[in-house]
Coordinates of C-alpha atoms and ligand atoms in Angstrom, one line a residue:
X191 CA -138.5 60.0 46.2
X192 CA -137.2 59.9 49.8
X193 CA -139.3 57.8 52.1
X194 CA -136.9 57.3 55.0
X195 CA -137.6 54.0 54.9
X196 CA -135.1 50.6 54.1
X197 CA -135.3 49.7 50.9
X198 CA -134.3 46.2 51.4
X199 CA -137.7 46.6 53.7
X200 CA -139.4 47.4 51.6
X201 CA -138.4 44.8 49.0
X202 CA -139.0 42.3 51.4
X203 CA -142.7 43.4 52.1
X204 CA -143.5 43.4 48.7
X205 CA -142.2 39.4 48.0
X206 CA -144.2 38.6 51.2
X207 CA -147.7 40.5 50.4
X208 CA -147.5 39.4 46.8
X209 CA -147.1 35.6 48.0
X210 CA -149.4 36.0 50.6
X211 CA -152.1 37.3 48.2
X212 CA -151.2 34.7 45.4
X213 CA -151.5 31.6 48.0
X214 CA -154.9 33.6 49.5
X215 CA -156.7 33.5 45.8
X216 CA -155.6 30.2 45.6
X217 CA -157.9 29.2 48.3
X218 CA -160.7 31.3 47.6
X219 CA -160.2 29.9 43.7
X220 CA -163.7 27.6 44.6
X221 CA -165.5 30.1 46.2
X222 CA -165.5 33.5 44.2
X223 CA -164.3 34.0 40.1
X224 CA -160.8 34.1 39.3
X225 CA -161.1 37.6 37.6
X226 CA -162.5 39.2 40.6
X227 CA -159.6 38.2 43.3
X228 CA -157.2 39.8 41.3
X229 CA -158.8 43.1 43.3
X230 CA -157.0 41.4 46.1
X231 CA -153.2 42.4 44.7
X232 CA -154.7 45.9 45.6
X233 CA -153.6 45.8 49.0
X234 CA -150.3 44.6 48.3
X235 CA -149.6 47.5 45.5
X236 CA -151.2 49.8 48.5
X237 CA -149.2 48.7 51.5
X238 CA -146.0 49.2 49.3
X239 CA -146.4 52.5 47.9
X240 CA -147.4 53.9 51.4
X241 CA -144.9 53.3 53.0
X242 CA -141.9 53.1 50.1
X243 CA -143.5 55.3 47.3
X244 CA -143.5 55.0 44.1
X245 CA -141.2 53.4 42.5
X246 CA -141.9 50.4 44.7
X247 CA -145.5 50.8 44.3
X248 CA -145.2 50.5 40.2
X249 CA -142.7 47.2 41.0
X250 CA -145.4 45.6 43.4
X251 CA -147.5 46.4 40.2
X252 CA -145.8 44.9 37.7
X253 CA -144.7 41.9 40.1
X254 CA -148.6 41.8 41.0
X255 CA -149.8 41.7 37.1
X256 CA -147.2 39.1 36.9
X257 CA -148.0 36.8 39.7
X258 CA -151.4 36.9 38.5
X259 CA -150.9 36.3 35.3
X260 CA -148.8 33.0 35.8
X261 CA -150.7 31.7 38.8
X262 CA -154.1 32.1 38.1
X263 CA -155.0 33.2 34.7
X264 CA -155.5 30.5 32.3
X265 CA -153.5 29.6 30.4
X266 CA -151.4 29.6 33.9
X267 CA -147.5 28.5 33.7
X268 CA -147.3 31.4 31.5
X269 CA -147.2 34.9 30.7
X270 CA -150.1 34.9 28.4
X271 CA -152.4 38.4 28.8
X272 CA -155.5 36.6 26.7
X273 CA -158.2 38.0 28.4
X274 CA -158.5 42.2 28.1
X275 CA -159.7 42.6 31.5
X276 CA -156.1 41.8 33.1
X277 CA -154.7 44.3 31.4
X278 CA -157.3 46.1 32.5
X279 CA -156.1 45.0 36.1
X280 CA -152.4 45.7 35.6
X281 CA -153.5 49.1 34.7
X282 CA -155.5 49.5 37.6
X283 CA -152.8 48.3 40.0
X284 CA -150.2 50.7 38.0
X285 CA -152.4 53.8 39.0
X286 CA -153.0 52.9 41.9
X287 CA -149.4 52.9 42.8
X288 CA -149.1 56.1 40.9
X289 CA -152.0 57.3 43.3
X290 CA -151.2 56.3 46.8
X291 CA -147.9 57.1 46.0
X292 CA -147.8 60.3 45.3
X293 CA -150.3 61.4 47.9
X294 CA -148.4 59.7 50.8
X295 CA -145.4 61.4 49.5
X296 CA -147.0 64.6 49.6
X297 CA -148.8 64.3 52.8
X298 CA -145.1 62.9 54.1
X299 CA -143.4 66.2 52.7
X300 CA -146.0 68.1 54.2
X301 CA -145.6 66.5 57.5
X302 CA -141.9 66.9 57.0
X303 CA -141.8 70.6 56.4
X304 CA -144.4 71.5 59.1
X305 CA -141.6 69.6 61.9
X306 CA -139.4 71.3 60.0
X307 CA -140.9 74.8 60.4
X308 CA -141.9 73.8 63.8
X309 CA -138.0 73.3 64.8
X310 CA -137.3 76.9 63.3
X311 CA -139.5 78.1 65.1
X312 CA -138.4 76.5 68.2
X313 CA -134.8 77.8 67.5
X314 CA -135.8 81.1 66.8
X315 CA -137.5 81.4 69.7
X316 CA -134.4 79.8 71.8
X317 CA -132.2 82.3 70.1
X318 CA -134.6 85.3 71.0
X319 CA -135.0 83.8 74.4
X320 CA -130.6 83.9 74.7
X321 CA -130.6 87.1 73.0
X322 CA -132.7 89.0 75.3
X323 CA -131.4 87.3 78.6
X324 CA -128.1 88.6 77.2
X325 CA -129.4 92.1 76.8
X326 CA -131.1 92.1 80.2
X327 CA -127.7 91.1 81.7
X328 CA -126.2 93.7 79.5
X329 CA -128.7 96.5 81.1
X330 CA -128.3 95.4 84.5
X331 CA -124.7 95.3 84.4
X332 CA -124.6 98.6 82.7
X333 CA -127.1 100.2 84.8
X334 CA -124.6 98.5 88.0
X335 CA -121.5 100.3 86.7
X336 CA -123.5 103.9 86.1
X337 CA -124.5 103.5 90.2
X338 CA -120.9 102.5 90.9
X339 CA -119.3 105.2 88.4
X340 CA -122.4 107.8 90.2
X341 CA -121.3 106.5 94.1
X342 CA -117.7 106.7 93.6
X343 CA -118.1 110.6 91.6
X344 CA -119.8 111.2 95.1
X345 CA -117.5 109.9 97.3
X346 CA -114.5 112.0 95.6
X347 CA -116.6 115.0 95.4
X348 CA -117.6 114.6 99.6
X349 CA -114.1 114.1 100.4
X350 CA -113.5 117.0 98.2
X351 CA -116.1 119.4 99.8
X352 CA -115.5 118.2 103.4
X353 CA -111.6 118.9 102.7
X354 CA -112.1 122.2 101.3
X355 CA -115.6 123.7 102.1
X356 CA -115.5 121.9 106.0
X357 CA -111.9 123.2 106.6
X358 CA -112.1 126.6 105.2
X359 CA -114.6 128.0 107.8
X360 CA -112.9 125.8 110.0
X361 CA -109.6 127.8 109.6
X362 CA -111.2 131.4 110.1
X363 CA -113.7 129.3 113.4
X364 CA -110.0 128.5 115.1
X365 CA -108.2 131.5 114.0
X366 CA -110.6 134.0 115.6
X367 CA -111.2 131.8 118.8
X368 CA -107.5 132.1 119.6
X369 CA -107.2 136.0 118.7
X370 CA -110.4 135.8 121.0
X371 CA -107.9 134.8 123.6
X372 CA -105.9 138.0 123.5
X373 CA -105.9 140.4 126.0
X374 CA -104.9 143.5 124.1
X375 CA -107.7 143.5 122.2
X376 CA -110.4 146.4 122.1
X377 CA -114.0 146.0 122.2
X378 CA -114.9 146.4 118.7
X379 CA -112.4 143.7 117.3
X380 CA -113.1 141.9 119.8
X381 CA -117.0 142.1 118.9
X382 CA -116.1 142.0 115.3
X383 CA -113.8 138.4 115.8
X384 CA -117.2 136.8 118.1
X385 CA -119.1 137.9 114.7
X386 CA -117.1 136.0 112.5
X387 CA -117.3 133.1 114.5
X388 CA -120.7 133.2 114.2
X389 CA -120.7 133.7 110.6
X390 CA -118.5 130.8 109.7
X391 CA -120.6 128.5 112.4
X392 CA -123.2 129.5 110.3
X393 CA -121.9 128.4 107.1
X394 CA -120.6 125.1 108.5
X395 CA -124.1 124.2 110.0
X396 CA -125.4 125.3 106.4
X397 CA -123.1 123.1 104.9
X398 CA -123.6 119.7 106.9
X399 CA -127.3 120.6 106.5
X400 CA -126.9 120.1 102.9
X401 CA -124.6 117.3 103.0
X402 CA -127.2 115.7 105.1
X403 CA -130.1 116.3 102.8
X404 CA -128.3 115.6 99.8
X405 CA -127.6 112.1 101.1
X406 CA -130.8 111.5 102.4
X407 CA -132.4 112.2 98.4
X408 CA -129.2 110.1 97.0
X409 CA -130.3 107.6 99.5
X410 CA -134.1 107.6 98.9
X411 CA -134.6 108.8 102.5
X412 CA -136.1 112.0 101.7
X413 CA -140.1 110.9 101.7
X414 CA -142.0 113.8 102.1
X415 CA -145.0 114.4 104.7
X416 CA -147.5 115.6 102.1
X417 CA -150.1 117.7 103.2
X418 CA -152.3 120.6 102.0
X419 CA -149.5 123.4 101.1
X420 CA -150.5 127.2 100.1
X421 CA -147.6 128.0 97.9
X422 CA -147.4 131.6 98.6
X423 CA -146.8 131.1 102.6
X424 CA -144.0 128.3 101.6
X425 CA -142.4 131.6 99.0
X426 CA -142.5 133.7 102.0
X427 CA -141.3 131.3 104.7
X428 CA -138.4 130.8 102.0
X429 CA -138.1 134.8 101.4
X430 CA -137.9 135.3 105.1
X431 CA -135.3 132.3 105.9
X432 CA -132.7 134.4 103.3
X433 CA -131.9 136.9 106.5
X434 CA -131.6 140.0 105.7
X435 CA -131.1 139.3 101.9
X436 CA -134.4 139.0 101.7
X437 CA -134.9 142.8 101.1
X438 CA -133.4 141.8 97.6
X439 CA -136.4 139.3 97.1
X440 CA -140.1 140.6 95.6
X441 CA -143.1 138.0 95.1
X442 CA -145.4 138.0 93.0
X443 CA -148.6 135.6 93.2
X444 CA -150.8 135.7 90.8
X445 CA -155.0 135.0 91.6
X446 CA -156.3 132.6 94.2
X447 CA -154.1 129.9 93.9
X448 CA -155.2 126.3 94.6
X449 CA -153.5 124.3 97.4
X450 CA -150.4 121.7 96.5
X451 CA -150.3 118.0 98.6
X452 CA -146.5 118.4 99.4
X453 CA -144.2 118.6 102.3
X454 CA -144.2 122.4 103.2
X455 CA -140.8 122.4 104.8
X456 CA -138.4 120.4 101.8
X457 CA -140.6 123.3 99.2
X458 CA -139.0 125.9 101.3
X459 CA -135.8 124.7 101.6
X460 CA -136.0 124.0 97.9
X461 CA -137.3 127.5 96.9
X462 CA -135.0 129.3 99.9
X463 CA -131.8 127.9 97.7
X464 CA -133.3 129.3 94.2
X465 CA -133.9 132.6 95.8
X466 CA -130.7 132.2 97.4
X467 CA -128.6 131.6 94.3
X468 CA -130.6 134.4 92.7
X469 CA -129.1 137.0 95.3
X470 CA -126.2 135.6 95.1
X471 CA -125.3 135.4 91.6
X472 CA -127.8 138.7 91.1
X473 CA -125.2 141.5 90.5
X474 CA -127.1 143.2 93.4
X475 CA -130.4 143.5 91.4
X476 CA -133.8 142.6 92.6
X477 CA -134.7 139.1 92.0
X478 CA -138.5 138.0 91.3
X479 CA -139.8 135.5 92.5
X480 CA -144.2 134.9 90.2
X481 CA -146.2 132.5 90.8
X482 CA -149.0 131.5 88.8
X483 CA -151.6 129.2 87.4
X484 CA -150.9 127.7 83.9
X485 CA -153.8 125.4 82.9
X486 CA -153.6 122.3 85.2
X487 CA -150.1 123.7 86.4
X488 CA -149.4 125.8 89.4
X489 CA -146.1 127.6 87.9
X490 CA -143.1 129.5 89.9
X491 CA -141.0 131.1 88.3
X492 CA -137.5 132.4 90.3
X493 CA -135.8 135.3 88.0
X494 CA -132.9 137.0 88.0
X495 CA -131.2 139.5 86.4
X496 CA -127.1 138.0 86.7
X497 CA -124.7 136.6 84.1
X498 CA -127.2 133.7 83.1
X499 CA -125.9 130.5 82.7
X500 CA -124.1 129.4 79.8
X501 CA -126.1 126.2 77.9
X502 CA -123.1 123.5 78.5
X503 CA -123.3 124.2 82.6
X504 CA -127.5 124.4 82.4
X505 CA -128.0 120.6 82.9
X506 CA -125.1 120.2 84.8
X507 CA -125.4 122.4 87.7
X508 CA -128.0 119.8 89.0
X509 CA -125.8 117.5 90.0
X510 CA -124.8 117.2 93.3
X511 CA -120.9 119.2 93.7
X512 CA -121.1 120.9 90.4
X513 CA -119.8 124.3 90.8
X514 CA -120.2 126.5 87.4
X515 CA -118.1 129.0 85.8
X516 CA -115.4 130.0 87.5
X517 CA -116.1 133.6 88.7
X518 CA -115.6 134.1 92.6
X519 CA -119.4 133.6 93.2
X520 CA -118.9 130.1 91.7
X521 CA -116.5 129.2 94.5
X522 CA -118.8 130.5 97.7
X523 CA -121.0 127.3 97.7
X524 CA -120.9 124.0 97.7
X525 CA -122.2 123.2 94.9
X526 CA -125.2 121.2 96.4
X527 CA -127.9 124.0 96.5
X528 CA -129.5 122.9 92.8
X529 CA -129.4 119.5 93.6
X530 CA -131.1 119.9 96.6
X531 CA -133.8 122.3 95.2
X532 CA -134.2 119.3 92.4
X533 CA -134.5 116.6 94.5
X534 CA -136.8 118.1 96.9
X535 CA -139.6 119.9 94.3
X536 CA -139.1 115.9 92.2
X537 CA -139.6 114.1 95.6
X538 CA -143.0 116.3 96.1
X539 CA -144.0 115.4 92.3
X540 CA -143.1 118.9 90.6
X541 CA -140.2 119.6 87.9
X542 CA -137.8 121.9 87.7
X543 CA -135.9 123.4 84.8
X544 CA -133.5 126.3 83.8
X545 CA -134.3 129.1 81.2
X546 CA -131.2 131.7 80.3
X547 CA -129.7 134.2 78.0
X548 CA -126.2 135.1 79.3
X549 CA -125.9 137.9 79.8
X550 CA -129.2 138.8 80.8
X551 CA -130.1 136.2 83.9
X552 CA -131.2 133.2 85.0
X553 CA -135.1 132.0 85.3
X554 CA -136.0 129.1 87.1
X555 CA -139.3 127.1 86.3
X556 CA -140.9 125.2 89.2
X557 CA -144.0 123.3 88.2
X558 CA -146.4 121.4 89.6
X559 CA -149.7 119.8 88.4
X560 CA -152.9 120.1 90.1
X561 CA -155.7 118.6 90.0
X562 CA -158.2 120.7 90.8
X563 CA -158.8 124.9 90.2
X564 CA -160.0 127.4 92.7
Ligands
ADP194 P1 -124.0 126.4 95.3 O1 -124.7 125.9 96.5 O2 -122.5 126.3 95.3 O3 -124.5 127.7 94.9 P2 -125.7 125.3 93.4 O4 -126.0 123.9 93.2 O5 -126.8 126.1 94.0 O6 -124.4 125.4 94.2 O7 -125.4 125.9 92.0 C1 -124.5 125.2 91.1 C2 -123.8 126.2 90.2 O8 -124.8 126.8 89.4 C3 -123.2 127.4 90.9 O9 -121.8 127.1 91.1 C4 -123.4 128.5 90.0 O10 -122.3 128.7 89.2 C5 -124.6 128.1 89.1 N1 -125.8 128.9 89.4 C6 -126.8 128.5 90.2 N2 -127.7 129.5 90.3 C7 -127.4 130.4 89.4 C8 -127.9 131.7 89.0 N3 -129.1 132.1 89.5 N4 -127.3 132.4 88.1 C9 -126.1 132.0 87.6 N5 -125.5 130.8 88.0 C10 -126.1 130.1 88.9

């Protein structure tokens, strides 16, 4: 029995508390009967097996009986048990020890595994506590080296674009100015070269407009000034803003339509690049262009009737620079249209998503929730 205590303690307190009772009922001898001071051993026996359990405890017993039993009961100078009552004594003092003993022990192991539990706990929790500071550090490091790995993707792919897609109209913009210069040249080449000046002006100014945009959304920049929006007028403001490819565009709205709160002018440019694409990539078919309530959704839906878009290029042409495929349509932009159209309808709350079976087009889904019906 393991009581954490000395030993040599403990023998010591027993020799003092059985002496010190011995010489106490020696000088309460004239006051009270000898018999009924034995009681007073009691304490000693109790003291011992406390605090140094039970093996002790029967000792200080015994030791007790003894010191009892030579001391004070007659005949004393002996070890005589005449009387039945001291051995009823000894046995009291023996169970007693037995007793106290064992319940100290047990209320000593139960204190001893409840600190013990309590430091488990403790280290659990420290190790839980490490554990999760390490994942967060994990995450955040993680989620550093994704924006780094993201930033540096962008940077190649703007040096890329600016290298290629800023110098090619660039080229042809220097090339006809000088042939401008020429004096031998007739009227109609002459008006033909001042066209494709225009033209490729055109695409440049198209071009830093999207490099613009895009790094306004990359940047968070892009907050939109949200206002009552009928999405019919923004599908026609974006049909009209095609030029003459328009012609190629048909809407279709569907009911009375309730009113978005959105930014009217990043919805157009949005839906001006799907209905763009659509023309472009359309194979010279018409391309449709329904809108429609859906339950709580107001749903637009840009079809076309191209190549479609084969299912490993569907999530990627989202991304800013990704060019699909590698027919020569795939090659006229920049590859920034989609990401623009994304981060515009996302900025003004909607979602966008692609739908397609090669071979037989390309459907874009627009969606937006409203809150209230017509
Ligand atoms: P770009 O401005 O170069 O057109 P986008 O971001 O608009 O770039 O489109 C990315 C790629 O997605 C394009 O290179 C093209 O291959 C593909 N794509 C976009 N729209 C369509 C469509 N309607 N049909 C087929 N492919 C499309």
């Amino acid at each position: 029995m393991k009581t954490g205590r000395s030993i040599w303690a403990g023998l010591a307190t027993m020799v003092l508390a059985i002496v010190a009772t011995t010489a106490a009922i020696f000088g309460l001898r004239e006051l009270v009967p000898v018999v009924s001071t034995g009681v007073l051993y009691l304490l000693a026996v109790l003291l011992v097996s406390t605090y140094w359990g039970l093996w002790l405890g029967v000792l200080t017993s015994l030791l007790s009986a003894a010191a009892f039993n030579w001391f004070h009961i007659p005949p004393t100078g002996r070890f005589v048990v005449a009387e039945s009552e001291n051995w009823v004594a000894l046995g009291v003092y023996l169970v007693t020890a037995l007793v106290v003993s064992t319940l100290a022990n047990a209320a000593r192991t139960r204190t001893e595994e409840a600190e013990r539990r309590r430091e488990e706990i403790a280290e659990a929790m420290a190790e839980l506590e490490a554990l999760s500071r390490e994942r967060d550090r994990m995450q955040a490091e993680a989620v550093e080296a994704e924006a780094l790995r993201r930033s540096d993707e962008l940077k190649t792919a703007l040096l890329r674009a600016v290298s290629h897609d800023l110098r090619t109209p660039l080229t042809s913009v220097i090339a006809a100015g000088a042939a401008l210069g020429s004096a031998s040249l007739s009227e109609e080449e002459r008006s033909e070269l001042s066209a494709a000046v225009v033209a490729e002006g055109d695409r440049l100014s198209r071009l830093v407009e999207n490099l613009l945009d895009v790094s306004r959304l990359e940047g968070g920049e892009a907050a939109p000034h949200r206002e009552p929006v009928d999405i019919a007028e923004v599908l026609e403001a974006a049909r009209e803003s095609l030029g003459e490819e328009r012609e190629a565009v048909q809407l279709r709205v569907r009911g009375e339509l309730p009113t978005l709160e959105a930014d009217a002018a990043q919805l157009e440019r949005a839906f001006a690049n799907l209905l763009e694409n659509g023309v472009l990539h359309g194979g010279g078919r018409p391309v449709q262009a329904r809108c429609r309530l859906v339950g709580s959704r107001l749903v637009v839906r840009v079809v076309d009737q191209g190549p479609g878009i084969p299912e490993q290029e569907r999530k990627r042409i989202f991304e800013p620079f990704y060019r699909a495929g590698n027919g020569a349509t795939s090659q006229a932009g920049s590859g920034l249209g989609l990401a623009i159209a994304k981060g515009f309808i996302e900025a003004n709350g909607g979602e966008i998503e692609v739908e397609s079976m090669p071979g037989q087009g390309s459907t874009f889904v627009v969606s937006f929730s409203v809150s209230r019906t017509v």
